[in-house]
Amino acid sequence: MTKKITKQQLINQLEHTKNNYIMGLAAFSMFDSGLTNQQLAHHAAAFGQYTITFAQVVTLLQNPKDREIVLREFGKMLMRTLIKESFEHVKDYCEKTDQYVPFKAQSWYEFARMIRNFLSHNCKFEFNKYDKDRLPITWKEKAITIDLDNKSPDISFFSYVETWELFQEFTTFVTNDLE
């Protein structure tokens, strides 16, 4: 039997996901500033029988080329987590409460679905027939077109700004349109 969640539980899930994203942005900001290197060098994470030191993180952050790569990948992970988890929470709730039709009717739905797939599949668009039949998809000033098939656009295509704004679309929909 499938457990039915309440709208308040969905709102709580979205709030937890948002808080995790903001905590990640705080860590990103601290890593980017370089001020944390000294503290990281003297701390570790211990769980069960394992202890993981942060020496590798310090080394990566001290090398400009590595720092750029590791921060870009960390940022993509934050974006992926916020969009993917939020989208899936809303989708799951809508399916379980027979509100999937209004979810799919949202002007941002197809864009969000394709971005969720893009972020989940190594930041590369890989369109199937279903996707291709819906293209082009536009949200705000961003367009997903057939030209993006098998491509990995840079972060300017879908950045932290769009990540936050799309999350806000999810939240507004849940708050104002769902029962």
mmCIF file of C-alpha atoms in Angstrom:
data_model
loop_
_atom_site.group_PDB
_atom_site.id
_atom_site.type_symbol
_atom_site.label_atom_id
_atom_site.label_comp_id
_atom_site.label_asym_id
_atom_site.label_seq_id
_atom_site.Cartn_x
_atom_site.Cartn_y
_atom_site.Cartn_z
ATOM 1 C CA MET A 1 0.000 0.000 0.000
ATOM 2 C CA THR A 2 1.332 3.431 -0.963
ATOM 3 C CA LYS A 3 1.594 5.908 1.870
ATOM 4 C CA LYS A 4 -0.265 9.127 1.116
ATOM 5 C CA ILE A 5 1.514 12.312 2.132
ATOM 6 C CA THR A 6 -0.165 15.543 3.084
ATOM 7 C CA LYS A 7 0.348 18.888 1.404
ATOM 8 C CA GLN A 8 2.076 20.110 4.566
ATOM 9 C CA GLN A 9 4.497 17.181 4.386
ATOM 10 C CA LEU A 10 5.252 18.108 0.764
ATOM 11 C CA ILE A 11 5.848 21.727 1.784
ATOM 12 C CA ASN A 12 8.169 20.461 4.538
ATOM 13 C CA GLN A 13 10.075 18.295 2.020
ATOM 14 C CA LEU A 14 10.554 21.296 -0.244
ATOM 15 C CA GLU A 15 11.718 23.399 2.700
ATOM 16 C CA HIS A 16 14.275 20.738 3.714
ATOM 17 C CA THR A 17 15.543 20.513 0.141
ATOM 18 C CA LYS A 18 15.809 24.315 -0.020
ATOM 19 C CA ASN A 19 17.689 24.396 3.298
ATOM 20 C CA ASN A 20 20.156 21.791 2.025
ATOM 21 C CA TYR A 21 20.724 23.870 -1.111
ATOM 22 C CA ILE A 22 21.337 27.010 0.939
ATOM 23 C CA MET A 23 23.739 25.133 3.251
ATOM 24 C CA GLY A 24 25.549 23.913 0.147
ATOM 25 C CA LEU A 25 25.751 27.464 -1.196
ATOM 26 C CA ALA A 26 27.207 28.546 2.159
ATOM 27 C CA ALA A 27 29.866 25.828 1.880
ATOM 28 C CA PHE A 28 30.488 26.816 -1.763
ATOM 29 C CA SER A 29 30.979 30.433 -0.713
ATOM 30 C CA MET A 30 33.377 29.443 2.060
ATOM 31 C CA PHE A 31 35.363 27.162 -0.269
ATOM 32 C CA ASP A 32 35.479 29.866 -2.925
ATOM 33 C CA SER A 33 36.789 32.442 -0.441
ATOM 34 C CA GLY A 34 39.757 30.264 0.512
ATOM 35 C CA LEU A 35 39.245 31.183 4.149
ATOM 36 C CA THR A 36 38.306 27.642 5.145
ATOM 37 C CA ASN A 37 41.482 25.903 3.990
ATOM 38 C CA GLN A 38 43.216 26.230 7.340
ATOM 39 C CA GLN A 39 40.196 24.905 9.254
ATOM 40 C CA LEU A 40 39.634 22.049 6.806
ATOM 41 C CA ALA A 41 43.238 20.934 7.162
ATOM 42 C CA HIS A 42 42.604 20.227 10.859
ATOM 43 C CA HIS A 43 39.192 18.583 10.680
ATOM 44 C CA ALA A 44 37.776 15.278 9.530
ATOM 45 C CA ALA A 45 34.449 13.471 9.228
ATOM 46 C CA ALA A 46 34.129 10.379 11.380
ATOM 47 C CA PHE A 47 31.346 7.864 10.912
ATOM 48 C CA GLY A 48 31.265 4.261 12.048
ATOM 49 C CA GLN A 49 34.756 2.853 11.662
ATOM 50 C CA TYR A 50 35.761 5.456 9.083
ATOM 51 C CA THR A 51 37.502 8.794 9.305
ATOM 52 C CA ILE A 52 37.798 10.933 6.220
ATOM 53 C CA THR A 53 40.277 13.797 6.401
ATOM 54 C CA PHE A 54 39.814 16.913 4.314
ATOM 55 C CA ALA A 55 43.426 17.148 3.112
ATOM 56 C CA GLN A 56 42.320 16.277 -0.428
ATOM 57 C CA VAL A 57 39.797 19.144 -0.376
ATOM 58 C CA VAL A 58 42.470 21.587 0.792
ATOM 59 C CA THR A 59 44.835 20.436 -1.958
ATOM 60 C CA LEU A 60 42.142 20.821 -4.623
ATOM 61 C CA LEU A 61 41.126 24.279 -3.399
ATOM 62 C CA GLN A 62 44.724 25.529 -3.331
ATOM 63 C CA ASN A 63 45.372 24.728 -7.005
ATOM 64 C CA PRO A 64 43.511 27.312 -9.169
ATOM 65 C CA LYS A 65 42.779 24.872 -12.018
ATOM 66 C CA ASP A 66 41.571 22.112 -9.683
ATOM 67 C CA ARG A 67 39.647 24.642 -7.596
ATOM 68 C CA GLU A 68 37.701 25.810 -10.648
ATOM 69 C CA ILE A 69 36.788 22.219 -11.558
ATOM 70 C CA VAL A 70 35.854 21.094 -8.051
ATOM 71 C CA LEU A 71 33.730 24.173 -7.378
ATOM 72 C CA ARG A 72 31.964 23.841 -10.739
ATOM 73 C CA GLU A 73 31.176 20.177 -10.018
ATOM 74 C CA PHE A 74 30.073 20.970 -6.461
ATOM 75 C CA GLY A 75 27.789 23.702 -7.822
ATOM 76 C CA LYS A 76 26.281 21.310 -10.366
ATOM 77 C CA MET A 77 25.617 18.836 -7.566
ATOM 78 C CA LEU A 78 23.776 21.522 -5.605
ATOM 79 C CA MET A 79 21.670 22.468 -8.630
ATOM 80 C CA ARG A 80 20.931 18.805 -9.409
ATOM 81 C CA THR A 81 19.842 18.135 -5.845
ATOM 82 C CA LEU A 82 17.514 21.145 -5.619
ATOM 83 C CA ILE A 83 15.814 20.567 -8.979
ATOM 84 C CA LYS A 84 15.730 16.779 -9.042
ATOM 85 C CA GLU A 85 14.555 16.254 -5.468
ATOM 86 C CA SER A 86 12.002 19.060 -5.591
ATOM 87 C CA PHE A 87 10.602 17.952 -8.938
ATOM 88 C CA GLU A 88 10.344 14.346 -7.735
ATOM 89 C CA HIS A 89 8.661 15.348 -4.450
ATOM 90 C CA VAL A 90 6.041 17.382 -6.303
ATOM 91 C CA LYS A 91 5.559 14.690 -8.955
ATOM 92 C CA ASP A 92 5.162 11.968 -6.324
ATOM 93 C CA TYR A 93 2.639 14.027 -4.371
ATOM 94 C CA CYS A 94 0.651 14.860 -7.503
ATOM 95 C CA GLU A 95 0.551 11.207 -8.558
ATOM 96 C CA LYS A 96 -0.584 10.048 -5.112
ATOM 97 C CA THR A 97 -3.260 12.728 -4.784
ATOM 98 C CA ASP A 98 -4.635 12.521 -8.338
ATOM 99 C CA GLN A 99 -3.332 15.992 -9.202
ATOM 100 C CA TYR A 100 -0.896 14.982 -11.937
ATOM 101 C CA VAL A 101 -2.971 16.636 -14.693
ATOM 102 C CA PRO A 102 -2.611 20.136 -13.189
ATOM 103 C CA PHE A 103 1.102 19.438 -12.583
ATOM 104 C CA LYS A 104 1.647 18.548 -16.242
ATOM 105 C CA ALA A 105 -0.377 21.606 -17.284
ATOM 106 C CA GLN A 106 2.091 24.035 -15.696
ATOM 107 C CA SER A 107 3.852 26.274 -18.218
ATOM 108 C CA TRP A 108 7.201 25.217 -16.761
ATOM 109 C CA TYR A 109 6.491 21.467 -16.480
ATOM 110 C CA GLU A 110 8.145 20.211 -19.699
ATOM 111 C CA PHE A 111 11.109 22.534 -19.241
ATOM 112 C CA ALA A 112 11.537 21.376 -15.628
ATOM 113 C CA ARG A 113 11.210 17.723 -16.625
ATOM 114 C CA MET A 114 13.880 18.056 -19.303
ATOM 115 C CA ILE A 115 16.189 20.050 -17.010
ATOM 116 C CA ARG A 116 15.703 17.413 -14.304
ATOM 117 C CA ASN A 117 16.777 14.775 -16.838
ATOM 118 C CA PHE A 118 19.662 16.950 -18.056
ATOM 119 C CA LEU A 119 20.990 17.455 -14.510
ATOM 120 C CA SER A 120 20.502 13.766 -13.685
ATOM 121 C CA HIS A 121 22.318 12.494 -16.776
ATOM 122 C CA ASN A 122 25.731 14.095 -16.536
ATOM 123 C CA CYS A 123 24.490 17.549 -17.614
ATOM 124 C CA LYS A 124 23.877 16.363 -21.146
ATOM 125 C CA PHE A 125 20.649 16.552 -23.115
ATOM 126 C CA GLU A 126 19.694 13.178 -24.565
ATOM 127 C CA PHE A 127 16.257 13.448 -26.099
ATOM 128 C CA ASN A 128 14.032 10.449 -26.692
ATOM 129 C CA LYS A 129 11.106 10.476 -29.123
ATOM 130 C CA TYR A 130 8.719 11.763 -26.440
ATOM 131 C CA ASP A 131 11.039 14.707 -25.762
ATOM 132 C CA LYS A 132 11.643 15.465 -29.435
ATOM 133 C CA ASP A 133 7.887 15.601 -30.066
ATOM 134 C CA ARG A 134 7.608 18.401 -27.484
ATOM 135 C CA LEU A 135 10.484 20.565 -28.674
ATOM 136 C CA PRO A 136 11.106 23.407 -28.664
ATOM 137 C CA ILE A 137 10.338 24.083 -24.995
ATOM 138 C CA THR A 138 10.646 27.604 -23.628
ATOM 139 C CA TRP A 139 10.654 28.879 -20.071
ATOM 140 C CA LYS A 140 11.378 32.524 -19.394
ATOM 141 C CA GLU A 141 14.119 33.394 -21.918
ATOM 142 C CA LYS A 142 15.525 29.864 -22.067
ATOM 143 C CA ALA A 143 14.730 27.472 -24.909
ATOM 144 C CA ILE A 144 15.438 23.775 -25.150
ATOM 145 C CA THR A 145 15.679 22.937 -28.849
ATOM 146 C CA ILE A 146 16.595 19.902 -30.903
ATOM 147 C CA ASP A 147 20.016 21.525 -31.477
ATOM 148 C CA LEU A 148 20.845 20.669 -27.856
ATOM 149 C CA ASP A 149 20.454 16.916 -28.404
ATOM 150 C CA ASN A 150 23.569 15.109 -27.150
ATOM 151 C CA LYS A 151 25.052 18.424 -26.031
ATOM 152 C CA SER A 152 26.264 19.727 -22.683
ATOM 153 C CA PRO A 153 25.710 23.484 -22.656
ATOM 154 C CA ASP A 154 27.749 25.455 -20.141
ATOM 155 C CA ILE A 155 26.358 26.774 -16.880
ATOM 156 C CA SER A 156 25.163 30.000 -18.512
ATOM 157 C CA PHE A 157 22.339 27.974 -20.107
ATOM 158 C CA PHE A 158 20.934 26.933 -16.726
ATOM 159 C CA SER A 159 22.667 28.641 -13.823
ATOM 160 C CA TYR A 160 22.083 29.238 -10.132
ATOM 161 C CA VAL A 161 19.585 31.977 -11.036
ATOM 162 C CA GLU A 162 17.415 29.651 -13.131
ATOM 163 C CA THR A 163 17.792 26.896 -10.552
ATOM 164 C CA TRP A 164 16.426 29.159 -7.831
ATOM 165 C CA GLU A 165 13.662 30.584 -10.022
ATOM 166 C CA LEU A 166 12.498 27.132 -11.149
ATOM 167 C CA PHE A 167 12.435 25.983 -7.528
ATOM 168 C CA GLN A 168 10.297 29.041 -6.759
ATOM 169 C CA GLU A 169 7.894 27.946 -9.519
ATOM 170 C CA PHE A 170 7.567 24.533 -7.834
ATOM 171 C CA THR A 171 6.940 26.142 -4.447
ATOM 172 C CA THR A 172 4.367 28.614 -5.772
ATOM 173 C CA PHE A 173 2.520 25.809 -7.568
ATOM 174 C CA VAL A 174 2.435 23.640 -4.459
ATOM 175 C CA THR A 175 1.348 26.481 -2.198
ATOM 176 C CA ASN A 176 -1.264 28.057 -4.470
ATOM 177 C CA ASP A 177 -2.558 25.335 -6.783
ATOM 178 C CA LEU A 178 -2.501 21.993 -5.009
ATOM 179 C CA GLU A 179 -4.974 20.597 -2.514
#
